[in-house]
Coordinates of C-alpha atoms in Angstrom, one line a residue:
X6 CA 0.0 0.0 0.0
X7 CA 1.0 3.6 -0.5
X8 CA 0.5 6.6 1.9
X9 CA -0.8 9.9 0.8
X10 CA -2.9 12.9 1.5
X11 CA -6.4 13.6 0.2
X12 CA -6.2 16.8 -1.9
X13 CA -9.8 17.0 -2.8
X14 CA -13.1 15.0 -2.6
X15 CA -15.7 15.4 -5.3
X16 CA -18.6 13.3 -6.5
X17 CA -17.6 10.2 -4.5
X18 CA -14.0 10.4 -5.9
X19 CA -11.0 11.2 -3.8
X20 CA -7.8 12.7 -5.2
X21 CA -4.8 11.5 -3.2
X22 CA -1.3 12.9 -3.6
X23 CA 1.2 10.1 -3.0
X24 CA 4.1 11.1 -0.7
X25 CA 7.1 9.6 -2.4
X26 CA 6.2 11.1 -5.8
X27 CA 4.2 14.1 -6.8
X28 CA 1.5 11.8 -8.2
X29 CA -2.2 12.3 -8.0
X30 CA -4.3 9.2 -7.8
X31 CA -8.0 9.1 -8.3
X32 CA -9.5 6.9 -5.6
X33 CA -12.7 5.4 -4.3
X34 CA -13.6 4.3 -0.8
X35 CA -13.5 0.8 0.5
X36 CA -17.0 -0.3 1.5
X37 CA -16.4 0.1 5.3
X38 CA -15.8 3.8 4.9
X39 CA -19.0 4.3 2.8
X40 CA -21.1 2.9 5.6
X41 CA -19.7 5.4 8.1
X42 CA -19.0 8.3 5.8
X43 CA -21.5 10.7 7.4
X44 CA -20.0 10.3 10.9
X45 CA -16.3 10.2 10.3
X46 CA -15.7 10.1 6.5
X47 CA -12.6 10.8 4.5
X48 CA -12.0 14.6 4.1
X49 CA -9.6 16.8 2.3
X50 CA -6.4 16.9 4.3
X51 CA -6.8 13.4 5.6
X52 CA -3.8 11.1 5.6
X53 CA -4.7 7.7 4.1
X54 CA -3.3 4.4 2.9
X55 CA -4.4 3.3 -0.6
X56 CA -4.0 0.2 -2.7
X57 CA -3.5 0.6 -6.5
X58 CA -5.7 -1.0 -9.2
X59 CA -4.4 -2.2 -12.6
X60 CA -5.9 0.8 -14.3
X61 CA -3.9 3.2 -12.2
X62 CA -6.7 4.3 -9.9
X63 CA -6.8 3.4 -6.2
X64 CA -8.9 2.4 -3.3
X65 CA -8.6 4.0 0.1
X66 CA -8.0 1.2 2.6
X67 CA -7.2 3.1 5.8
X68 CA -7.7 6.5 7.3
X69 CA -4.7 7.6 9.5
X70 CA -5.2 9.5 12.8
X71 CA -6.1 13.2 12.5
X72 CA -4.3 16.0 14.3
X73 CA -7.0 18.6 13.8
X74 CA -10.4 19.0 12.2
X75 CA -11.9 22.2 10.9
X76 CA -15.7 21.7 11.1
X77 CA -16.9 24.2 8.5
X78 CA -15.7 23.7 5.8
X79 CA -14.7 20.2 6.7
X80 CA -10.9 19.9 6.3
X81 CA -8.6 17.6 8.3
X82 CA -5.1 18.1 9.6
X83 CA -4.9 21.9 9.2
X84 CA -1.7 23.1 10.9
X85 CA -2.4 26.9 10.6
X86 CA -5.2 29.4 10.1
X87 CA -4.4 32.8 8.7
X88 CA -7.3 35.0 9.9
X89 CA -7.3 38.0 7.5
X90 CA -8.9 41.3 8.4
X91 CA -8.5 44.8 7.0
X92 CA -7.0 47.8 8.7
X93 CA -9.7 49.9 6.9
X94 CA -12.3 49.7 4.2
X95 CA -14.0 47.7 5.7
X96 CA -13.3 48.7 9.3
X97 CA -12.5 45.9 11.7
X98 CA -15.5 44.3 13.5
X99 CA -14.1 42.9 16.8
X100 CA -17.0 40.4 17.3
X101 CA -16.4 38.9 13.9
X102 CA -12.6 38.6 14.5
X103 CA -13.3 36.8 17.8
X104 CA -15.7 34.4 16.1
X105 CA -12.9 33.3 13.8
X106 CA -10.5 33.0 16.7
X107 CA -12.9 30.9 18.8
X108 CA -13.7 28.6 15.8
X109 CA -10.0 28.1 15.2
X110 CA -9.3 27.3 18.9
X111 CA -12.2 24.9 19.0
X112 CA -11.0 23.2 15.8
X113 CA -7.6 22.6 17.6
X114 CA -5.6 24.2 14.8
X115 CA -2.1 24.5 16.2
X116 CA -1.1 27.9 14.8
X117 CA -3.4 30.8 14.6
X118 CA -2.1 34.0 12.9
X119 CA -3.9 37.3 12.4
X120 CA -3.1 39.0 9.1
X121 CA -4.0 42.7 8.8
X122 CA -4.3 43.8 5.2
X123 CA -4.6 47.3 3.7
X124 CA -2.2 48.9 6.2
X125 CA -1.6 51.6 3.5
X126 CA -5.2 52.8 4.2
X127 CA -4.8 53.1 8.0
X128 CA -4.4 56.6 9.4
X129 CA -3.0 55.6 12.8
X130 CA 0.2 53.9 14.0
X131 CA -0.2 50.5 12.2
X132 CA 2.2 48.7 14.5
X133 CA -0.3 49.2 17.3
X134 CA -3.2 47.9 15.3
X135 CA -4.4 44.7 17.2
X136 CA -1.4 44.9 19.5
X137 CA -3.7 43.8 22.3
X138 CA -4.2 40.5 20.5
X139 CA -0.4 40.1 20.2
X140 CA -0.3 40.4 23.9
X141 CA -2.8 37.5 24.2
X142 CA -0.4 35.4 22.1
X143 CA -1.7 35.7 18.5
X144 CA 1.0 36.7 16.0
X145 CA -0.2 39.7 14.0
X146 CA 1.2 40.4 10.5
X147 CA 0.5 43.9 9.0
X148 CA 0.7 43.9 5.2
X149 CA -0.5 45.7 2.1
X150 CA -1.4 43.5 -0.8
X151 CA -1.8 46.6 -3.0
X152 CA 1.7 47.9 -2.3
X153 CA 3.3 44.4 -1.8
X154 CA 4.7 45.3 1.7
X155 CA 4.9 42.7 4.4
X156 CA 4.3 39.8 2.0
X157 CA 7.6 38.1 2.8
X158 CA 6.5 37.7 6.4
X159 CA 3.3 36.0 5.3
X160 CA 5.2 33.7 2.9
X161 CA 7.6 32.7 5.7
X162 CA 4.6 31.7 7.8
X163 CA 3.2 29.5 5.0
X164 CA 6.4 27.5 4.4
X165 CA 5.8 23.8 5.3
X166 CA 2.4 24.5 6.8
X167 CA -1.2 23.5 5.8
X168 CA -2.9 26.8 6.0
X169 CA -6.5 27.9 5.6
X170 CA -7.2 31.6 5.0
X171 CA -10.2 32.9 6.9
X172 CA -11.9 36.3 7.1
X173 CA -14.8 38.4 6.1
X174 CA -15.4 39.5 2.5
X175 CA -13.8 42.7 1.3
X176 CA -10.6 42.4 3.3
X177 CA -8.5 41.4 0.3
X178 CA -7.8 37.7 0.7
X179 CA -7.7 37.1 -3.0
X180 CA -5.4 40.0 -3.6
X181 CA -3.2 38.8 -0.8
X182 CA -3.0 35.3 -2.3
X183 CA -2.2 36.7 -5.7
X184 CA 0.7 38.7 -4.1
X185 CA 1.9 35.5 -2.4
X186 CA 1.9 33.7 -5.7
X187 CA -0.2 34.6 -8.7
X188 CA 0.5 31.2 -10.2
X189 CA -1.0 29.1 -7.4
X190 CA -3.6 27.7 -9.9
X191 CA -0.9 27.1 -12.5
X192 CA 1.3 25.3 -10.0
X193 CA -1.5 22.8 -9.5
X194 CA -2.2 22.5 -13.2
X195 CA -1.9 18.7 -13.1
X196 CA -4.3 18.6 -10.3
X197 CA -6.7 21.2 -11.8
X198 CA -6.9 19.5 -15.2
X199 CA -7.6 16.1 -13.6
X200 CA -10.3 17.3 -11.2
X201 CA -11.7 20.1 -13.4
X202 CA -11.1 22.8 -10.9
X203 CA -12.3 26.2 -12.2
X204 CA -9.7 28.9 -11.8
X205 CA -11.9 31.4 -10.0
X206 CA -14.7 29.1 -8.7
X207 CA -14.4 27.3 -5.4
X208 CA -17.2 24.9 -4.6
X209 CA -15.4 22.4 -2.4
X210 CA -12.3 22.5 -0.3
X211 CA -9.0 21.8 -2.1
X212 CA -5.4 21.7 -1.0
X213 CA -3.0 23.6 -3.3
X214 CA 0.7 22.7 -3.0
X215 CA 2.8 25.7 -1.9
X216 CA 6.5 25.8 -0.6
X217 CA 6.6 22.4 1.1
X218 CA 3.0 22.7 2.4
X219 CA -0.4 23.5 1.2
X220 CA -2.8 26.5 1.0
X221 CA -6.4 25.4 1.5
X222 CA -8.7 26.8 -1.1
X223 CA -12.2 26.7 0.5
X224 CA -15.7 27.8 -0.4
X225 CA -15.8 29.8 2.8
X226 CA -14.6 29.5 6.3
X227 CA -17.9 29.7 8.3
X228 CA -17.7 31.3 11.7
X229 CA -21.3 32.1 12.0
X230 CA -22.4 30.0 15.0
X231 CA -21.1 27.6 17.6
X232 CA -24.0 25.2 18.0
X233 CA -21.7 22.2 18.7
X234 CA -19.7 24.0 21.4
X235 CA -20.8 23.2 25.0
X236 CA -21.4 26.2 27.3
X237 CA -19.0 24.7 29.9
X238 CA -16.2 24.4 27.3
X239 CA -16.6 27.8 25.7
X240 CA -14.1 29.6 28.2
X241 CA -11.4 27.2 27.2
X242 CA -11.3 28.7 23.7
X243 CA -10.3 32.1 25.1
X244 CA -6.7 31.7 25.9
X245 CA -6.6 34.9 27.9
X246 CA -9.3 33.5 30.2
X247 CA -7.3 30.4 31.0
X248 CA -5.1 31.8 33.9
X249 CA -8.3 32.6 35.8
X250 CA -10.4 29.5 35.2
X251 CA -10.8 27.5 38.4
X252 CA -10.2 30.6 40.5
X253 CA -13.8 31.7 40.9
X254 CA -15.8 31.5 44.1
X255 CA -18.3 29.1 42.5
X256 CA -17.5 25.9 40.5
X257 CA -18.7 25.6 37.9
X258 CA -18.9 29.2 37.0
X259 CA -20.4 30.6 33.8
X260 CA -18.4 33.9 34.2
X261 CA -21.6 35.8 33.4
X262 CA -23.6 36.6 36.5
X263 CA -21.9 34.9 39.5
X264 CA -20.3 37.0 42.3
X265 CA -16.5 36.8 43.0
X266 CA -15.8 35.6 39.4
X267 CA -12.1 35.7 38.6
X268 CA -12.7 36.2 34.9
X269 CA -15.0 39.2 35.5
X270 CA -12.5 40.6 38.0
X271 CA -9.7 40.3 35.3
X272 CA -11.9 42.3 32.9
X273 CA -12.5 45.0 35.4
X274 CA -8.7 45.2 36.1
X275 CA -7.9 45.5 32.4
X276 CA -6.2 42.1 32.3
X277 CA -8.8 40.8 29.8
X278 CA -9.9 43.0 26.9
X279 CA -13.5 44.2 27.4
X280 CA -14.3 43.4 23.7
X281 CA -13.1 39.8 24.3
X282 CA -15.4 39.4 27.3
X283 CA -18.3 41.0 25.4
X284 CA -17.7 38.5 22.6
X285 CA -17.7 35.7 25.2
X286 CA -21.1 36.9 26.6
X287 CA -22.5 37.1 23.1
X288 CA -21.4 33.5 22.1
X289 CA -22.6 32.2 25.5
X290 CA -26.0 33.6 24.9
X291 CA -26.2 32.2 21.4
X292 CA -25.3 28.7 22.5
X293 CA -27.8 28.9 25.4
X294 CA -30.6 30.0 23.1
X295 CA -29.7 27.2 20.6
X296 CA -30.0 24.7 23.4
X297 CA -33.4 25.9 24.3
X298 CA -34.5 25.5 20.7
X299 CA -33.1 22.0 20.6
X300 CA -35.0 21.0 23.9
X301 CA -38.2 22.3 22.4
X302 CA -37.7 20.1 19.4
X303 CA -37.1 17.1 21.6
X304 CA -40.4 17.7 23.5
X305 CA -42.4 17.9 20.3

């Protein structure tokens, strides 16, 4: 058998890049995977073992353990997320930024980087833009895709990683990717021709080879809701909360209304950003409301 990585899944076919050679093999699933595909099926990014058939195609025989799982869109073994925002036009929305951060933390992506594009349009001191998030531990890259400044730092972060770009529309993700390498589609020409990937159309997640790693081309990185996150686990996805967890008067503590809450005290003392805590309260309420809806459905 041969080991490889699933580059793309489309119409019950899986395109696997074999490790020892830059060879793309069209594969189908062994029956045992078909029966369980909905629960834990093979996804782009998965490491797999395949057997070859006489006609050159393959069969996926084994799915190797995952290190991370991005839920929406479903991609396995991501090593890095590049959350892209704009310094201006459009202005930064802190709540949306924190949605992306929490989703990345929940998905157990090892490296989370914030990339600030359009620094040429910012009137203030750009090195201070999101410096509070650098203090939390998130690297912040400040770039201008239009001017081409700061791109080398982004490329350095991509080397050898499997990176998905996230961010709201209008922040310049496409322009940034074109600055990184305007031939990304051409570099995967053998892949694109075989799987009929449109140059400007992304309908399913696909891994594009880049500098010893991959850039994940996705139909959208959804950070809209957290219905699968449990209320009791939500604080764990705020790394700036972690030093204070377990230090509250009550256990468990929701960090919303209880007296003598260490998290709330840290907010009042300026040790936790107020906008981070406000985002936490918003997400907490969203999850709680969703639970109420689910309970009503169960009673019907």
